[in-house]
Tab-separated table of N, CA and C in Angstrom:
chain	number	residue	atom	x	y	z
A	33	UNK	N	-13.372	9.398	21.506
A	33	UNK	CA	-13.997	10.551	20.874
A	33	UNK	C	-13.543	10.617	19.418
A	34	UNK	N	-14.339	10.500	18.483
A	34	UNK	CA	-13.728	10.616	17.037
A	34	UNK	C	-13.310	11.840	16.374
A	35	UNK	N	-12.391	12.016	15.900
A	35	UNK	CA	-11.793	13.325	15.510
A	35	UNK	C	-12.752	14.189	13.988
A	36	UNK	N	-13.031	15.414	14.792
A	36	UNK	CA	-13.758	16.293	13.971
A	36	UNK	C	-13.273	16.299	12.093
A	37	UNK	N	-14.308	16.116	11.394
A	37	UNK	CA	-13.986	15.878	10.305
A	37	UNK	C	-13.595	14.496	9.581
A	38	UNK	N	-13.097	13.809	10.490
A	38	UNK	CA	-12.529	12.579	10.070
A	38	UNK	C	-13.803	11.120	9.652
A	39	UNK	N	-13.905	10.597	8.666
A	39	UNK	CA	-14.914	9.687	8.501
A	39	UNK	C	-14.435	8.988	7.577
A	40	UNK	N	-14.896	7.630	8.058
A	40	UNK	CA	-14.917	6.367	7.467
A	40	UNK	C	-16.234	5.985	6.580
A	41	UNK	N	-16.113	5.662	5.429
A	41	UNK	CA	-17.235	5.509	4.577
A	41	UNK	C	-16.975	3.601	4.316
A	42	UNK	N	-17.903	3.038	4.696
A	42	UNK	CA	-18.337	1.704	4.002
A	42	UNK	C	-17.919	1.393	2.699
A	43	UNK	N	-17.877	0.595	2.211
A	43	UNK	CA	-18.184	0.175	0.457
A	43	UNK	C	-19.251	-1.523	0.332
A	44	UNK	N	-19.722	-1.056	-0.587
A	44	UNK	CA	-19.997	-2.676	-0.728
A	44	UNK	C	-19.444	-3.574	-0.741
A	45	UNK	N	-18.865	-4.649	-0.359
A	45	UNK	CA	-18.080	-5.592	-0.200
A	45	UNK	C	-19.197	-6.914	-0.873
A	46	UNK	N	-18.867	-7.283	-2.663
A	46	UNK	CA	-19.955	-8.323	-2.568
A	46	UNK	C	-18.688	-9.264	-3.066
A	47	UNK	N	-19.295	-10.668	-2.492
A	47	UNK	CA	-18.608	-11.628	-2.438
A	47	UNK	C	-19.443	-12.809	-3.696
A	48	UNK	N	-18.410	-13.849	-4.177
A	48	UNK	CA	-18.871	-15.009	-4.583
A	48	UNK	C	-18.088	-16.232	-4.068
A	49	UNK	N	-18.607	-17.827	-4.604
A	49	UNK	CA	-17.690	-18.324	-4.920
A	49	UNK	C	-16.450	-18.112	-5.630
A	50	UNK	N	-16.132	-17.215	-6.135
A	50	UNK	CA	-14.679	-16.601	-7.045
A	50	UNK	C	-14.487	-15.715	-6.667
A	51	UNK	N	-14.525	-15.076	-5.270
A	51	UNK	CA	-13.879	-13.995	-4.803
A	51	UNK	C	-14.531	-12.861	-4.175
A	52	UNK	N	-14.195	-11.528	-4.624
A	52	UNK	CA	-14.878	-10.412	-4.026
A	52	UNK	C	-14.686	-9.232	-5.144
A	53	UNK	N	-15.943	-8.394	-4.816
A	53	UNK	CA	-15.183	-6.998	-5.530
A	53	UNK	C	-16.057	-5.916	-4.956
A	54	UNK	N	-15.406	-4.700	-4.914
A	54	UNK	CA	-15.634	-3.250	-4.138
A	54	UNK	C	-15.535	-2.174	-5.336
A	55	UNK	N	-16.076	-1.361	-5.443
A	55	UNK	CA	-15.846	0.309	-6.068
A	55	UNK	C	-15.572	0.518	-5.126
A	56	UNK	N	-14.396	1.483	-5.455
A	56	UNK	CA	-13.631	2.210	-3.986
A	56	UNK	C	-14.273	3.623	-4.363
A	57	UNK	N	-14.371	4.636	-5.609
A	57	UNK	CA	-14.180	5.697	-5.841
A	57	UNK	C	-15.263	5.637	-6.969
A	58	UNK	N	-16.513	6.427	-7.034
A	58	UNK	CA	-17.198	7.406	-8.009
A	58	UNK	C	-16.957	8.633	-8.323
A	59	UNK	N	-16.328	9.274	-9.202
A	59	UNK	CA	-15.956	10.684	-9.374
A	59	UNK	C	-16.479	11.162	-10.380
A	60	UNK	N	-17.508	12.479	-10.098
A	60	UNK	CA	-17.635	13.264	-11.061
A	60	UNK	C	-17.171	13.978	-12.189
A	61	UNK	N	-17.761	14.959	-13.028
A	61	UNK	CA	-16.578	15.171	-14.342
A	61	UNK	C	-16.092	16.200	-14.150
A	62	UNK	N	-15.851	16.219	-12.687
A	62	UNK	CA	-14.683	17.310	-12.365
A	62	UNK	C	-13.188	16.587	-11.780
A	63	UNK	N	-13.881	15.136	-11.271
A	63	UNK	CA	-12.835	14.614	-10.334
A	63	UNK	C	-13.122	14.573	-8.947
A	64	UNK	N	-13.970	14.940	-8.898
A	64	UNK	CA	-14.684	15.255	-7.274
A	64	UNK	C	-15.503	13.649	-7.116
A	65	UNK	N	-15.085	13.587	-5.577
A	65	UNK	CA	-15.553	12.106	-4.904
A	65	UNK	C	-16.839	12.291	-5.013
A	66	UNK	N	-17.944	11.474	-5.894
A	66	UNK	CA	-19.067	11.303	-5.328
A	66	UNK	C	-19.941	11.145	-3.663
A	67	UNK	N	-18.856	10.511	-3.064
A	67	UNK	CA	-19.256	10.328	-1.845
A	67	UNK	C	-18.611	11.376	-0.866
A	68	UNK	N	-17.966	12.240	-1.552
A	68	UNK	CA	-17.045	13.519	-0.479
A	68	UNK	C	-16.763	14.486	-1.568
A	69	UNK	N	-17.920	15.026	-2.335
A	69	UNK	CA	-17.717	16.034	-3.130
A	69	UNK	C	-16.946	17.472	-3.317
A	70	UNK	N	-16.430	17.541	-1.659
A	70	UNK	CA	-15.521	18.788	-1.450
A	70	UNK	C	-14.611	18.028	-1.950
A	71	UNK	N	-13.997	17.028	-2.013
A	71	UNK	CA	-12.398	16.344	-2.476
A	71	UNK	C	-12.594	16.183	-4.076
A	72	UNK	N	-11.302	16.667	-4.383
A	72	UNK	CA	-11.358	16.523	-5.992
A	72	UNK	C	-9.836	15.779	-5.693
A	73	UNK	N	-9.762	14.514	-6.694
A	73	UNK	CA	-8.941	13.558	-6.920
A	73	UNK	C	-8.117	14.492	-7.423
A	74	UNK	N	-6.524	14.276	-7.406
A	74	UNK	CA	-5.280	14.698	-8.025
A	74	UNK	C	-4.575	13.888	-8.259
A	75	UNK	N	-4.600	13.205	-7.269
A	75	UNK	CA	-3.222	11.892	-7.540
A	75	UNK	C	-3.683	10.572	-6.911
A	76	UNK	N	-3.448	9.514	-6.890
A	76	UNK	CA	-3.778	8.416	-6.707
A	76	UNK	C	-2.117	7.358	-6.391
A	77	UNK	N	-1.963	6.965	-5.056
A	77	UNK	CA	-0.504	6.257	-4.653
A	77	UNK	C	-1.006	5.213	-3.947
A	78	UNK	N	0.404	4.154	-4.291
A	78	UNK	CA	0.173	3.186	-3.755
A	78	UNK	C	1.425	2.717	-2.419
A	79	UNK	N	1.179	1.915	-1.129
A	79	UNK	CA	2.132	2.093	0.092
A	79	UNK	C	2.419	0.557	0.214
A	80	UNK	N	3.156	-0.107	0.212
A	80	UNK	CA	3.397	-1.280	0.828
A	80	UNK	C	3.748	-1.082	2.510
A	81	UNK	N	3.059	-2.024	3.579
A	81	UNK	CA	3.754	-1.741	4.864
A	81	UNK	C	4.221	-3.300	5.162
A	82	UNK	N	5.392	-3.463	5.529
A	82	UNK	CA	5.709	-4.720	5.800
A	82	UNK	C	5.141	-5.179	7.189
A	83	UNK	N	5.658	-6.657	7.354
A	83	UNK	CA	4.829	-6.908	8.812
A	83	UNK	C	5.752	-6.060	9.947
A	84	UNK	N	5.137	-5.679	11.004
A	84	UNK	CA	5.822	-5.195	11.827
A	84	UNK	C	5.816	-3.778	11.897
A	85	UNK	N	6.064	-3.615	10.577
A	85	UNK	CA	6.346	-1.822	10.372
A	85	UNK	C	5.265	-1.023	11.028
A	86	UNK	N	6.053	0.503	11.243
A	86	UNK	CA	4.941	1.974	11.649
A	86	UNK	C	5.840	2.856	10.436
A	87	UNK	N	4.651	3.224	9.678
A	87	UNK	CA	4.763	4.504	9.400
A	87	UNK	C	4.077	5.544	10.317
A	88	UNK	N	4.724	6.143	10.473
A	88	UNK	CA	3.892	7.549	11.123
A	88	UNK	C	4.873	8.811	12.502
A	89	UNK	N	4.404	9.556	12.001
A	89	UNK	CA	3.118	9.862	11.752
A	89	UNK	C	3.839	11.009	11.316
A	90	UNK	N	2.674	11.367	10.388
A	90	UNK	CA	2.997	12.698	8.936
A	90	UNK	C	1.453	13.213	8.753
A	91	UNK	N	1.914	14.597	8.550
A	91	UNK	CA	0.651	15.608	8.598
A	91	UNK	C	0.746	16.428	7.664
A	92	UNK	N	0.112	16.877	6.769
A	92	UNK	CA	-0.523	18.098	5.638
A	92	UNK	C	-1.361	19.286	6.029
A	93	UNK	N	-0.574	20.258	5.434
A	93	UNK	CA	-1.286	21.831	5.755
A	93	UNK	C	-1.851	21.814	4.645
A	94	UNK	N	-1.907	21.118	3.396
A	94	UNK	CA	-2.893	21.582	2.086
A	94	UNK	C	-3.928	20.091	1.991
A	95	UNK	N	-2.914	19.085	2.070
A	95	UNK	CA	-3.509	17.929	1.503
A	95	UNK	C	-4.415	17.437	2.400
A	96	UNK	N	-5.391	16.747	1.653
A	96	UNK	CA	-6.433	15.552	2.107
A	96	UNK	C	-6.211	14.484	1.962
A	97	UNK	N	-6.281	13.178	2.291
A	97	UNK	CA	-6.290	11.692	1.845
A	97	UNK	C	-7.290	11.409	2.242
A	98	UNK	N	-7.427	10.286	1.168
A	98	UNK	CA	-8.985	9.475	1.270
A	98	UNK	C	-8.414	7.964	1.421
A	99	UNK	N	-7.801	6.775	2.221
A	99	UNK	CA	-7.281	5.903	2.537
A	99	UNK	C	-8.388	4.486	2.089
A	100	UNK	N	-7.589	3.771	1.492
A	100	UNK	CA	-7.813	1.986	1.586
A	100	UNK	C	-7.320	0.858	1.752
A	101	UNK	N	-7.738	-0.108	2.281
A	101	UNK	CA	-7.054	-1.208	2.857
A	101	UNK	C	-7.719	-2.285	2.507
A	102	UNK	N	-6.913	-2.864	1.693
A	102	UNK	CA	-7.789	-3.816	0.881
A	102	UNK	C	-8.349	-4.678	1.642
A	103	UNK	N	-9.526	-5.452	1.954
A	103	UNK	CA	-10.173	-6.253	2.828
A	103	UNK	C	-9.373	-7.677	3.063
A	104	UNK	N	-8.024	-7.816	2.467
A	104	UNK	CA	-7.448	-9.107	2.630
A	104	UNK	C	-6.417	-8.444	3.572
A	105	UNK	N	-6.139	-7.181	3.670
A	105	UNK	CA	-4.640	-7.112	4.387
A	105	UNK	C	-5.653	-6.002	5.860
A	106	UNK	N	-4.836	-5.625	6.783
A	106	UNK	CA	-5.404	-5.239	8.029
A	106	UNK	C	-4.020	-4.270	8.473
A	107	UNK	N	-4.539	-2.865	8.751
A	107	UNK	CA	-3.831	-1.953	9.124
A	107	UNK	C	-4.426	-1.364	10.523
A	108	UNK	N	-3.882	-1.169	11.567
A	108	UNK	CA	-3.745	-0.369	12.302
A	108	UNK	C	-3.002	1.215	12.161
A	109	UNK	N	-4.478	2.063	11.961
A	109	UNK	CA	-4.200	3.457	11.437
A	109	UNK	C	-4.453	4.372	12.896
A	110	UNK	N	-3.431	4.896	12.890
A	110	UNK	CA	-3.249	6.178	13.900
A	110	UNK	C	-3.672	7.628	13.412
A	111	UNK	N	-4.233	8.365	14.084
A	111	UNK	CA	-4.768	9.679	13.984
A	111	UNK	C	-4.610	10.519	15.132
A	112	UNK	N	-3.769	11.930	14.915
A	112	UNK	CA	-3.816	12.640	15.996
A	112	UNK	C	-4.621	14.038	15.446
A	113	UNK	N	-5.182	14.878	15.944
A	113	UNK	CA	-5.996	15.806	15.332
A	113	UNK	C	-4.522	16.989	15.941
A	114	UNK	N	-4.130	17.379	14.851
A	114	UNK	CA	-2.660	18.655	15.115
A	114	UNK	C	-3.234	20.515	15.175
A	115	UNK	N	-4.711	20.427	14.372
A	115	UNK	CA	-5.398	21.853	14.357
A	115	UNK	C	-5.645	22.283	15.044
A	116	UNK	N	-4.655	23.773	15.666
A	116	UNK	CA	-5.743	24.243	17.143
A	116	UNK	C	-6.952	24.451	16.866
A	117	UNK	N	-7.447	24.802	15.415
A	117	UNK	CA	-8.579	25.667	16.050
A	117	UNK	C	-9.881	24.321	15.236
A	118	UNK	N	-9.576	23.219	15.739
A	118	UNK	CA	-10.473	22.329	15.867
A	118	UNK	C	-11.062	21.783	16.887
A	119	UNK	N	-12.314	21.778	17.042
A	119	UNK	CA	-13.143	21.132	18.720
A	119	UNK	C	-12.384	19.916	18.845
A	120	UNK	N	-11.623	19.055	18.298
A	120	UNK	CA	-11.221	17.915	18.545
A	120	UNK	C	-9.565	18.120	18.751
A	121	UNK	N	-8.947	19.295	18.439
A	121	UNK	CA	-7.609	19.864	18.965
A	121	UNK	C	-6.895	18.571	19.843
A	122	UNK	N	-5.817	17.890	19.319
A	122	UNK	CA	-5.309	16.957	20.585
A	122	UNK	C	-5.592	15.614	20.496
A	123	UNK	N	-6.233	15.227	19.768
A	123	UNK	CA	-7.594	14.373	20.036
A	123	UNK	C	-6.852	12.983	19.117
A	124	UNK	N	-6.811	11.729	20.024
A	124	UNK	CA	-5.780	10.855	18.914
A	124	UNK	C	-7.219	9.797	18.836
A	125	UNK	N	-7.020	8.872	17.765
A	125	UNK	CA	-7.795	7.453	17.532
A	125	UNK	C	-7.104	6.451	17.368
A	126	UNK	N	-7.995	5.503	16.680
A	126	UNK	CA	-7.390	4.206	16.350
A	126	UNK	C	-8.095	3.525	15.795
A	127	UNK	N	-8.041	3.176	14.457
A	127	UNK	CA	-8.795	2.300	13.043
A	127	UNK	C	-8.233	1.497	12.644
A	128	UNK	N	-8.826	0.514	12.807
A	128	UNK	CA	-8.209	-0.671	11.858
A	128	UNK	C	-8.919	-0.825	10.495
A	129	UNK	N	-8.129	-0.862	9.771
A	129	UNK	CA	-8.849	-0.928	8.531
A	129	UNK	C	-8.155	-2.094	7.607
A	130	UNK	N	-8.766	-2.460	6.644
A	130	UNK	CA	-8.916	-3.870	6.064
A	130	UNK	C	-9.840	-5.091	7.223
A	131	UNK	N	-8.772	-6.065	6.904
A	131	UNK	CA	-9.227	-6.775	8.167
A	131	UNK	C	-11.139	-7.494	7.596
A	132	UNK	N	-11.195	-7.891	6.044
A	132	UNK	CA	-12.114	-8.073	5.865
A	132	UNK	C	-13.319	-7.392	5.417
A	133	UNK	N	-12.719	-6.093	5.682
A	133	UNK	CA	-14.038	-5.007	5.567
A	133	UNK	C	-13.397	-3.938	4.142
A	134	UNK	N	-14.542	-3.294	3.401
A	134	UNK	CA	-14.241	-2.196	2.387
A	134	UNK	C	-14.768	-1.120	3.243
A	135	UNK	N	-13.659	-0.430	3.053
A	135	UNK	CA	-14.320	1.259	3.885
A	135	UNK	C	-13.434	2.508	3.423
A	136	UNK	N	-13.179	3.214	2.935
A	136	UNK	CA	-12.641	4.584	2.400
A	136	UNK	C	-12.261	5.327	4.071
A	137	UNK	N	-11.418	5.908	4.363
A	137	UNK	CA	-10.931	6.707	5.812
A	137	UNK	C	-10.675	7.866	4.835
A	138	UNK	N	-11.494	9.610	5.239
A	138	UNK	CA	-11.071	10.236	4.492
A	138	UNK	C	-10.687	11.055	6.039
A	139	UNK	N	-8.753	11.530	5.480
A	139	UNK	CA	-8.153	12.180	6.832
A	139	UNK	C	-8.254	13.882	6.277
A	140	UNK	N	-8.644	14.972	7.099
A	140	UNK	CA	-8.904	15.996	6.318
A	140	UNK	C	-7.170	16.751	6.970
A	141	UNK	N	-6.820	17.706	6.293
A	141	UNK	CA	-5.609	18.515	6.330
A	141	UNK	C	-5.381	18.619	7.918
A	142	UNK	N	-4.438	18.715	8.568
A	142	UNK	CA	-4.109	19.051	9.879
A	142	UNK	C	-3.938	18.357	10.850
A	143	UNK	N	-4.622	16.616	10.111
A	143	UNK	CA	-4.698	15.585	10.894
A	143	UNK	C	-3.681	14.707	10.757
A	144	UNK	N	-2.836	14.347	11.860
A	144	UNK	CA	-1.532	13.696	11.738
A	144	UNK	C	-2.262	12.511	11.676
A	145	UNK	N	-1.347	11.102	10.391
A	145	UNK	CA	-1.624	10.191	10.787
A	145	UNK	C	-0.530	8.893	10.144
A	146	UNK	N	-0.851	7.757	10.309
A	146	UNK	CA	0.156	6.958	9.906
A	146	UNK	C	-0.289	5.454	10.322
A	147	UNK	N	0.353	4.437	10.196
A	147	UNK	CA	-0.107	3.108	9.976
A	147	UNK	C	0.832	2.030	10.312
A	148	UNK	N	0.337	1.548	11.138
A	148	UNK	CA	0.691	0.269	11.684
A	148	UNK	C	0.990	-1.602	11.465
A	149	UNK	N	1.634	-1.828	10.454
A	149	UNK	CA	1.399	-3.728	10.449
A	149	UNK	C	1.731	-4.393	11.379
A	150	UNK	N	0.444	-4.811	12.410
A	150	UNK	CA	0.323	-5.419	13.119
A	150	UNK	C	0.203	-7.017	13.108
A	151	UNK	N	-0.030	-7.212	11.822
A	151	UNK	CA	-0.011	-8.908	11.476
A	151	UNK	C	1.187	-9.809	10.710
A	152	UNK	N	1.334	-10.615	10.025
A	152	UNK	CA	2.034	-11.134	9.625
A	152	UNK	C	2.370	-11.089	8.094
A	153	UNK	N	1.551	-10.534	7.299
A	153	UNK	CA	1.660	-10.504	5.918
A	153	UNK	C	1.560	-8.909	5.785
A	154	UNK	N	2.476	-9.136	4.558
A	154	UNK	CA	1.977	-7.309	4.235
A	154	UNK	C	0.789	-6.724	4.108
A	155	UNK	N	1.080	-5.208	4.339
A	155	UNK	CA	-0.211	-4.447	3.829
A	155	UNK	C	-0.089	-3.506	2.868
A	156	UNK	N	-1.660	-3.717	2.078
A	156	UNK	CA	-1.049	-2.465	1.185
A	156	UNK	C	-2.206	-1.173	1.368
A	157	UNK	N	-1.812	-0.151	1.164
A	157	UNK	CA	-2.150	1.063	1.118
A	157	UNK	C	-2.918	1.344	-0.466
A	158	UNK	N	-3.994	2.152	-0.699
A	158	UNK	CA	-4.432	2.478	-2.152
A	158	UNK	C	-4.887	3.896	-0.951
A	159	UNK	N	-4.057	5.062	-1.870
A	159	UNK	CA	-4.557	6.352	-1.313
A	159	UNK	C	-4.489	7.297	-2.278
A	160	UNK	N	-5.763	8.539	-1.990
A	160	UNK	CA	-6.005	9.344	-3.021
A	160	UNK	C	-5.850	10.681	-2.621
A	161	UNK	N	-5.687	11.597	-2.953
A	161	UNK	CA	-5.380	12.442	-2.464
A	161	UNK	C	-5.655	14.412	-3.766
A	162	UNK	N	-5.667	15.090	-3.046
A	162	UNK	CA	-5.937	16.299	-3.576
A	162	UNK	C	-5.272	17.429	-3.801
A	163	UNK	N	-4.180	17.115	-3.659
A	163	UNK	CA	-2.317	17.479	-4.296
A	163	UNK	C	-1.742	16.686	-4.784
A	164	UNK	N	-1.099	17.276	-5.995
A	164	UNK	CA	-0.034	16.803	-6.875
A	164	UNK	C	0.803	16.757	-5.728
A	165	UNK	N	1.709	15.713	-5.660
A	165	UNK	CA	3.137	15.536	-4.300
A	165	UNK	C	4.147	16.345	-5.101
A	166	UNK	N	4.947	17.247	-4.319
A	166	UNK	CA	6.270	18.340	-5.339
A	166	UNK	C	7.534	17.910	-4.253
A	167	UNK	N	7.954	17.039	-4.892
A	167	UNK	CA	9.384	16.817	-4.465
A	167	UNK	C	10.139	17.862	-3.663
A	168	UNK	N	10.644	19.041	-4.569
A	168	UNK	CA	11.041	20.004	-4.287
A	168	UNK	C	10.376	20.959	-3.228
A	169	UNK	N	8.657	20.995	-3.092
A	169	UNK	CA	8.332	21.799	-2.109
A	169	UNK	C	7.425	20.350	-1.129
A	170	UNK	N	7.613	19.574	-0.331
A	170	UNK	CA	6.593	18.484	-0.149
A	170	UNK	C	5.328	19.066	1.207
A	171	UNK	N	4.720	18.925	0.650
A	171	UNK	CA	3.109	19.182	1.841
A	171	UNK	C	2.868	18.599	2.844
A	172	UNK	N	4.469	17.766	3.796
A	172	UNK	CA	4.394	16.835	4.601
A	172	UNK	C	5.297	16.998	5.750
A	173	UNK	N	4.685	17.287	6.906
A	173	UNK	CA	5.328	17.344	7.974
A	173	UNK	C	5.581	16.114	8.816
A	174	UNK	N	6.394	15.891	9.493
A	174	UNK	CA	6.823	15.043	10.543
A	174	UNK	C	6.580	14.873	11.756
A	175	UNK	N	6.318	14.322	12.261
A	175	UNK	CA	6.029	13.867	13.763
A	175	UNK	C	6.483	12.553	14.737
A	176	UNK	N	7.156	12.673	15.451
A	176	UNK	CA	8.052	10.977	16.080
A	176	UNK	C	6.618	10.179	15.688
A	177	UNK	N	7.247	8.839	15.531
A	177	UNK	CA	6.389	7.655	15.544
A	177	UNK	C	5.502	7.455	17.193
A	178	UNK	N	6.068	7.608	17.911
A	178	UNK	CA	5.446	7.340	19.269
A	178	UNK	C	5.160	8.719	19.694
A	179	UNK	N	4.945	9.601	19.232
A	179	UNK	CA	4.489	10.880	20.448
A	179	UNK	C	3.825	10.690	20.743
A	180	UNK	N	2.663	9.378	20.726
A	180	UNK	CA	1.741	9.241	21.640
A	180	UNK	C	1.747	7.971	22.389
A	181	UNK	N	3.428	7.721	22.220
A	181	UNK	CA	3.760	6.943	23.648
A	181	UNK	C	3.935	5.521	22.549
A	182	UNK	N	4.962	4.493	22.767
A	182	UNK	CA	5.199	3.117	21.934
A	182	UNK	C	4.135	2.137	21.727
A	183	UNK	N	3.501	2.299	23.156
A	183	UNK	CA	2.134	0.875	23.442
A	183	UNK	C	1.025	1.906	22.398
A	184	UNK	N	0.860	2.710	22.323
A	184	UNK	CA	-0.245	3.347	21.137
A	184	UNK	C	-0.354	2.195	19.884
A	185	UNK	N	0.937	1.620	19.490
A	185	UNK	CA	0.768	1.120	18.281
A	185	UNK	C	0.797	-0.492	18.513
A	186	UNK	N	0.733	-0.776	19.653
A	186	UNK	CA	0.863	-1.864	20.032
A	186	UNK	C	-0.641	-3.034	20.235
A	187	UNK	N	-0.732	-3.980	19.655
A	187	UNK	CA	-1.993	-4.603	19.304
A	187	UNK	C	-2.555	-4.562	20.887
A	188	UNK	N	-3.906	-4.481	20.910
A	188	UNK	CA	-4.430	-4.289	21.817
A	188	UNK	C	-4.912	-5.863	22.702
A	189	UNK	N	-4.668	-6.515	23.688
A	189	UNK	CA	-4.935	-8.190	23.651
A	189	UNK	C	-6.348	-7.993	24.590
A	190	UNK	N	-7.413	-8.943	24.188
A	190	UNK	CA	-8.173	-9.398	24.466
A	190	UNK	C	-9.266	-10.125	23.475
């Protein structure tokens, strides 16, 4: 069941003999996502995940992220929906993102989530977001890595 609010947007992915290239982000002259015009850009970070690693899982009462994975590296992204008063209340997923493909994951406030390197080379993270990050006050809650059990993050075989 996909979690209320939560969507994955495509990008063009055009390729040549010399490589590839994607627009990740059109923003208006406010800062607002062309393709998710309620989100206005604030900050823009970058995540290295080594092989093996879990981040997760961390949740925002203000913030939004709009997530990318560059089409050479491949993340296994976790999502738990933490909002009671969402129809999807409870409600966990599972995205892989990169892995060849351009696609934007925009996670809306309330939604716990975090990321998985499941392969052998690093991954990197390009994420945007709609809070300044404040050291002193941070917009980020905590959640065990497994509250939804160890095999959650565990590659799926077949």
């Amino acid at each position: 069941m996909p979690i209320e609010g939560v969507r994955v947007l495509p990008l063009n992915l055009m390729t040549d003999d010399g490589g590839s290239f994607a627009e990740l982000i059109r923003l208006d002259e406010n800062g607002h996502l062309l393709a998710i015009p309620e989100f206005q850009v604030r900050q823009s970070s970058y995540s290295l995940v080594l092989p093996g690693a879990i981040k997760a899982f961390h949740l925002h009462y203000n913030q939004e992220d709009v997530w990318f994975i560059p089409p050479t590296d491949r993340l296994l992204v976790g999502l738990l929906d933490c909002r009671k008063d969402s129809p999807t209340s409870g409600t966990s997923t599972r995205i892989i993102l990169g892995g060849g493909r351009a696609q934007l994951l925009y996670i809306p406030r309330g939604v716990a989530h975090g990321g998985a390197n499941i392969g052998t080379q690093n991954a990197t993270i390009l994420y945007f977001v709609n809070q300044h990050f404040n050291l002193d006050d941070p917009d980020e809650r905590r959640l065990p890595w497994d509250i939804l059990g160890s095999d959650f993050w565990q590659m799926t075989p077949g």
